[in-house]
């Protein structure tokens, strides 16, 4: 599946991925600095560049006004969708400013409701979301997994293959029932019949 990689300005010590011919790389504002530090050449750079402190003198750049409703990460995601991508991996969208982290978690729900897949990657965890569907962890995968409802209520939630299984449960946005479960390494599945779930997986490097 072709992937759009986005590099934002949040915390992520090491950015490492293999770009295929059909993939696309977008930097959001000061994410360009992170790309340079990791020897990554972006296909496009977008933002108002208040965080970077200057507008790079490059041709593959899209400058937006600082007074806007969208975050630079949202602008980067929008650009990726305009280029035809429906699978995103975002580095640097977690950590740092709490307001921007929360905004990026909200974006997961926004994308999920538009049938767009997105995974946020930090040094500590990966975060994704599913809507009325399932997510599978392959055999051999270990670590801590937490599940939260991004809907007011998520119904028919199942967690199978975990230390603490759930069957046909209801998760709400006001009580963290799904926090800190454990993969057993035998393969596992999270599913939801109706609602949007955010899945946070410990990143073991």
Short mmCIF file of C-alpha atoms in Angstrom, two decimals:
data_model
loop_
_atom_site.label_atom_id
_atom_site.label_comp_id
_atom_site.label_asym_id
_atom_site.label_seq_id
_atom_site.Cartn_x
_atom_site.Cartn_y
_atom_site.Cartn_z
CA UNK A 1 0.00 0.00 0.00
CA UNK A 2 1.40 3.39 -0.94
CA UNK A 3 2.09 5.54 2.12
CA UNK A 4 2.37 9.24 2.82
CA UNK A 5 4.93 9.92 5.56
CA UNK A 6 4.51 13.16 7.49
CA UNK A 7 7.20 14.63 9.72
CA UNK A 8 5.89 17.06 12.33
CA UNK A 9 7.76 19.06 14.95
CA UNK A 10 6.90 17.04 18.08
CA UNK A 11 9.09 14.59 19.96
CA UNK A 12 10.62 11.65 18.09
CA UNK A 13 14.27 10.84 18.66
CA UNK A 14 14.90 8.78 15.53
CA UNK A 15 12.90 8.79 12.31
CA UNK A 16 13.50 5.68 10.28
CA UNK A 17 11.48 4.24 7.43
CA UNK A 18 12.01 2.80 3.96
CA UNK A 19 10.47 4.92 1.23
CA UNK A 20 9.04 3.02 -1.71
CA UNK A 21 8.68 4.51 -5.18
CA UNK A 22 4.96 5.22 -4.69
CA UNK A 23 5.41 6.84 -1.26
CA UNK A 24 5.37 10.57 -0.50
CA UNK A 25 7.07 12.59 2.27
CA UNK A 26 5.65 15.85 3.65
CA UNK A 27 7.24 18.00 6.36
CA UNK A 28 4.98 20.16 8.53
CA UNK A 29 6.76 23.42 9.48
CA UNK A 30 9.64 22.64 11.88
CA UNK A 31 9.34 19.00 10.92
CA UNK A 32 11.66 20.04 8.09
CA UNK A 33 14.44 20.47 10.66
CA UNK A 34 13.84 16.93 11.90
CA UNK A 35 13.97 15.65 8.34
CA UNK A 36 17.36 17.28 7.77
CA UNK A 37 18.67 15.86 11.06
CA UNK A 38 17.64 12.37 9.89
CA UNK A 39 18.96 12.77 6.32
CA UNK A 40 15.46 12.67 4.84
CA UNK A 41 14.57 14.63 1.71
CA UNK A 42 10.90 15.66 1.67
CA UNK A 43 8.74 15.84 -1.44
CA UNK A 44 6.80 18.77 0.00
CA UNK A 45 7.06 21.20 2.94
CA UNK A 46 3.94 22.97 4.26
CA UNK A 47 3.08 25.34 7.10
CA UNK A 48 3.22 28.91 8.31
CA UNK A 49 6.83 28.38 9.45
CA UNK A 50 6.47 30.19 12.75
CA UNK A 51 8.03 27.19 14.52
CA UNK A 52 10.88 26.81 12.04
CA UNK A 53 11.58 30.53 12.25
CA UNK A 54 12.18 30.97 8.52
CA UNK A 55 10.75 29.98 5.18
CA UNK A 56 13.11 27.54 3.44
CA UNK A 57 14.29 28.76 0.05
CA UNK A 58 13.04 25.71 -1.81
CA UNK A 59 10.63 25.12 -4.68
CA UNK A 60 8.64 22.28 -3.10
CA UNK A 61 7.08 24.49 -0.44
CA UNK A 62 3.55 25.60 0.42
CA UNK A 63 3.32 28.64 2.69
CA UNK A 64 0.17 29.34 4.73
CA UNK A 65 -0.75 32.35 6.90
CA UNK A 66 -0.08 32.06 10.63
CA UNK A 67 -3.66 33.10 11.43
CA UNK A 68 -5.58 29.99 10.38
CA UNK A 69 -7.90 27.36 11.82
CA UNK A 70 -5.84 24.33 10.76
CA UNK A 71 -2.66 23.08 12.41
CA UNK A 72 0.38 22.55 10.20
CA UNK A 73 0.02 18.79 10.69
CA UNK A 74 -3.59 18.96 9.50
CA UNK A 75 -2.46 20.93 6.44
CA UNK A 76 0.15 18.25 5.70
CA UNK A 77 -2.46 15.49 5.98
CA UNK A 78 -4.82 17.42 3.71
CA UNK A 79 -2.05 17.81 1.12
CA UNK A 80 -1.39 14.08 1.29
CA UNK A 81 -5.05 13.28 0.71
CA UNK A 82 -5.13 15.71 -2.22
CA UNK A 83 -2.25 13.70 -3.70
CA UNK A 84 -4.43 10.59 -3.47
CA UNK A 85 -3.05 8.98 -0.29
CA UNK A 86 -5.27 7.14 2.19
CA UNK A 87 -2.55 5.61 4.36
CA UNK A 88 -0.44 7.89 6.57
CA UNK A 89 2.40 7.47 9.03
CA UNK A 90 3.13 10.59 11.08
CA UNK A 91 6.34 11.16 13.05
CA UNK A 92 6.62 13.92 15.66
CA UNK A 93 2.90 14.30 16.31
CA UNK A 94 3.11 13.24 19.98
CA UNK A 95 4.92 14.76 22.95
CA UNK A 96 5.93 18.36 23.41
CA UNK A 97 2.95 20.73 23.64
CA UNK A 98 -0.08 18.98 25.08
CA UNK A 99 -2.53 21.04 23.01
CA UNK A 100 -0.89 19.97 19.75
CA UNK A 101 -0.72 16.34 20.89
CA UNK A 102 -4.44 16.39 21.70
CA UNK A 103 -5.21 18.05 18.37
CA UNK A 104 -3.33 15.28 16.56
CA UNK A 105 -5.25 12.60 18.45
CA UNK A 106 -8.47 14.32 17.36
CA UNK A 107 -7.20 14.13 13.78
CA UNK A 108 -7.15 10.34 14.07
CA UNK A 109 -10.92 10.38 14.50
CA UNK A 110 -11.34 12.89 11.67
CA UNK A 111 -9.37 10.65 9.29
CA UNK A 112 -10.90 7.40 10.49
CA UNK A 113 -14.39 8.71 9.76
CA UNK A 114 -13.23 9.38 6.18
CA UNK A 115 -11.85 5.86 5.69
CA UNK A 116 -8.27 7.13 5.89
CA UNK A 117 -5.73 5.10 7.87
CA UNK A 118 -3.21 6.95 10.03
CA UNK A 119 -0.58 5.91 12.57
CA UNK A 120 1.18 8.40 14.83
CA UNK A 121 4.70 7.34 15.82
CA UNK A 122 6.82 8.58 18.71
CA UNK A 123 9.89 7.17 20.43
CA UNK A 124 7.64 5.49 23.02
CA UNK A 125 4.47 4.41 21.24
CA UNK A 126 2.38 4.14 18.10
CA UNK A 127 -1.21 5.37 18.00
CA UNK A 128 -3.90 4.56 15.47
CA UNK A 129 -7.70 4.41 15.30
CA UNK A 130 -10.37 2.11 13.89
CA UNK A 131 -14.08 2.65 13.18
CA UNK A 132 -16.61 -0.21 13.14
CA UNK A 133 -13.80 -2.63 12.27
CA UNK A 134 -10.88 -4.59 13.73
CA UNK A 135 -7.13 -4.39 14.25
CA UNK A 136 -4.87 -7.45 14.36
CA UNK A 137 -1.55 -7.91 16.15
CA UNK A 138 0.51 -10.74 14.63
CA UNK A 139 2.06 -13.60 16.55
CA UNK A 140 5.26 -12.66 18.35
CA UNK A 141 4.15 -9.11 19.07
CA UNK A 142 4.43 -8.19 22.75
CA UNK A 143 4.06 -5.09 24.89
CA UNK A 144 1.37 -2.93 26.45
CA UNK A 145 -1.72 -1.88 24.53
CA UNK A 146 -4.35 0.64 25.64
CA UNK A 147 -7.70 1.24 23.96
CA UNK A 148 -9.80 4.39 24.35
CA UNK A 149 -13.12 5.43 22.87
CA UNK A 150 -12.91 8.51 20.66
CA UNK A 151 -16.70 8.34 20.33
CA UNK A 152 -18.96 9.26 23.22
CA UNK A 153 -19.63 5.54 23.35
CA UNK A 154 -18.12 2.55 21.51
CA UNK A 155 -20.23 -0.62 21.51
CA UNK A 156 -19.38 -4.26 20.93
CA UNK A 157 -15.72 -3.89 21.85
CA UNK A 158 -13.73 -7.14 21.95
CA UNK A 159 -10.11 -7.68 22.92
CA UNK A 160 -9.04 -11.25 22.21
CA UNK A 161 -5.61 -12.75 22.77
CA UNK A 162 -4.76 -10.33 25.59
CA UNK A 163 -3.97 -10.91 29.24
CA UNK A 164 -7.24 -9.19 30.14
CA UNK A 165 -9.82 -10.11 27.46
CA UNK A 166 -12.93 -8.07 26.72
CA UNK A 167 -16.04 -9.43 25.03
CA UNK A 168 -18.85 -7.26 23.72
CA UNK A 169 -17.93 -4.44 26.08
CA UNK A 170 -18.93 -0.79 26.02
CA UNK A 171 -16.19 1.84 26.21
CA UNK A 172 -16.97 5.49 26.80
CA UNK A 173 -14.97 8.68 26.39
CA UNK A 174 -15.28 9.38 30.12
CA UNK A 175 -13.87 6.19 31.69
CA UNK A 176 -10.52 4.53 30.80
CA UNK A 177 -11.60 0.88 31.00
CA UNK A 178 -9.23 -0.15 28.20
CA UNK A 179 -5.98 1.22 29.62
CA UNK A 180 -2.84 -0.97 29.97
CA UNK A 181 -3.65 -4.39 28.58
CA UNK A 182 -0.89 -6.84 27.63
CA UNK A 183 -0.16 -8.78 24.46
CA UNK A 184 0.70 -12.43 25.10
CA UNK A 185 2.63 -12.96 21.88
CA UNK A 186 0.16 -15.47 20.40
CA UNK A 187 -1.60 -13.04 18.11
CA UNK A 188 -4.42 -10.74 19.20
CA UNK A 189 -7.35 -8.78 17.83
CA UNK A 190 -9.24 -5.64 18.84
CA UNK A 191 -12.65 -5.03 17.27
CA UNK A 192 -15.56 -2.62 17.65
CA UNK A 193 -19.06 -3.00 16.21
CA UNK A 194 -20.08 0.65 16.47
CA UNK A 195 -17.75 3.53 17.32
CA UNK A 196 -14.22 4.83 16.98
CA UNK A 197 -11.40 3.35 19.06
CA UNK A 198 -7.93 4.78 19.58
CA UNK A 199 -5.28 2.08 19.99
CA UNK A 200 -2.02 2.95 21.77
CA UNK A 201 0.77 0.38 21.44
CA UNK A 202 4.02 0.46 23.38
CA UNK A 203 6.89 0.81 20.93
CA UNK A 204 9.61 -1.72 21.67
CA UNK A 205 12.82 -0.76 19.83
#
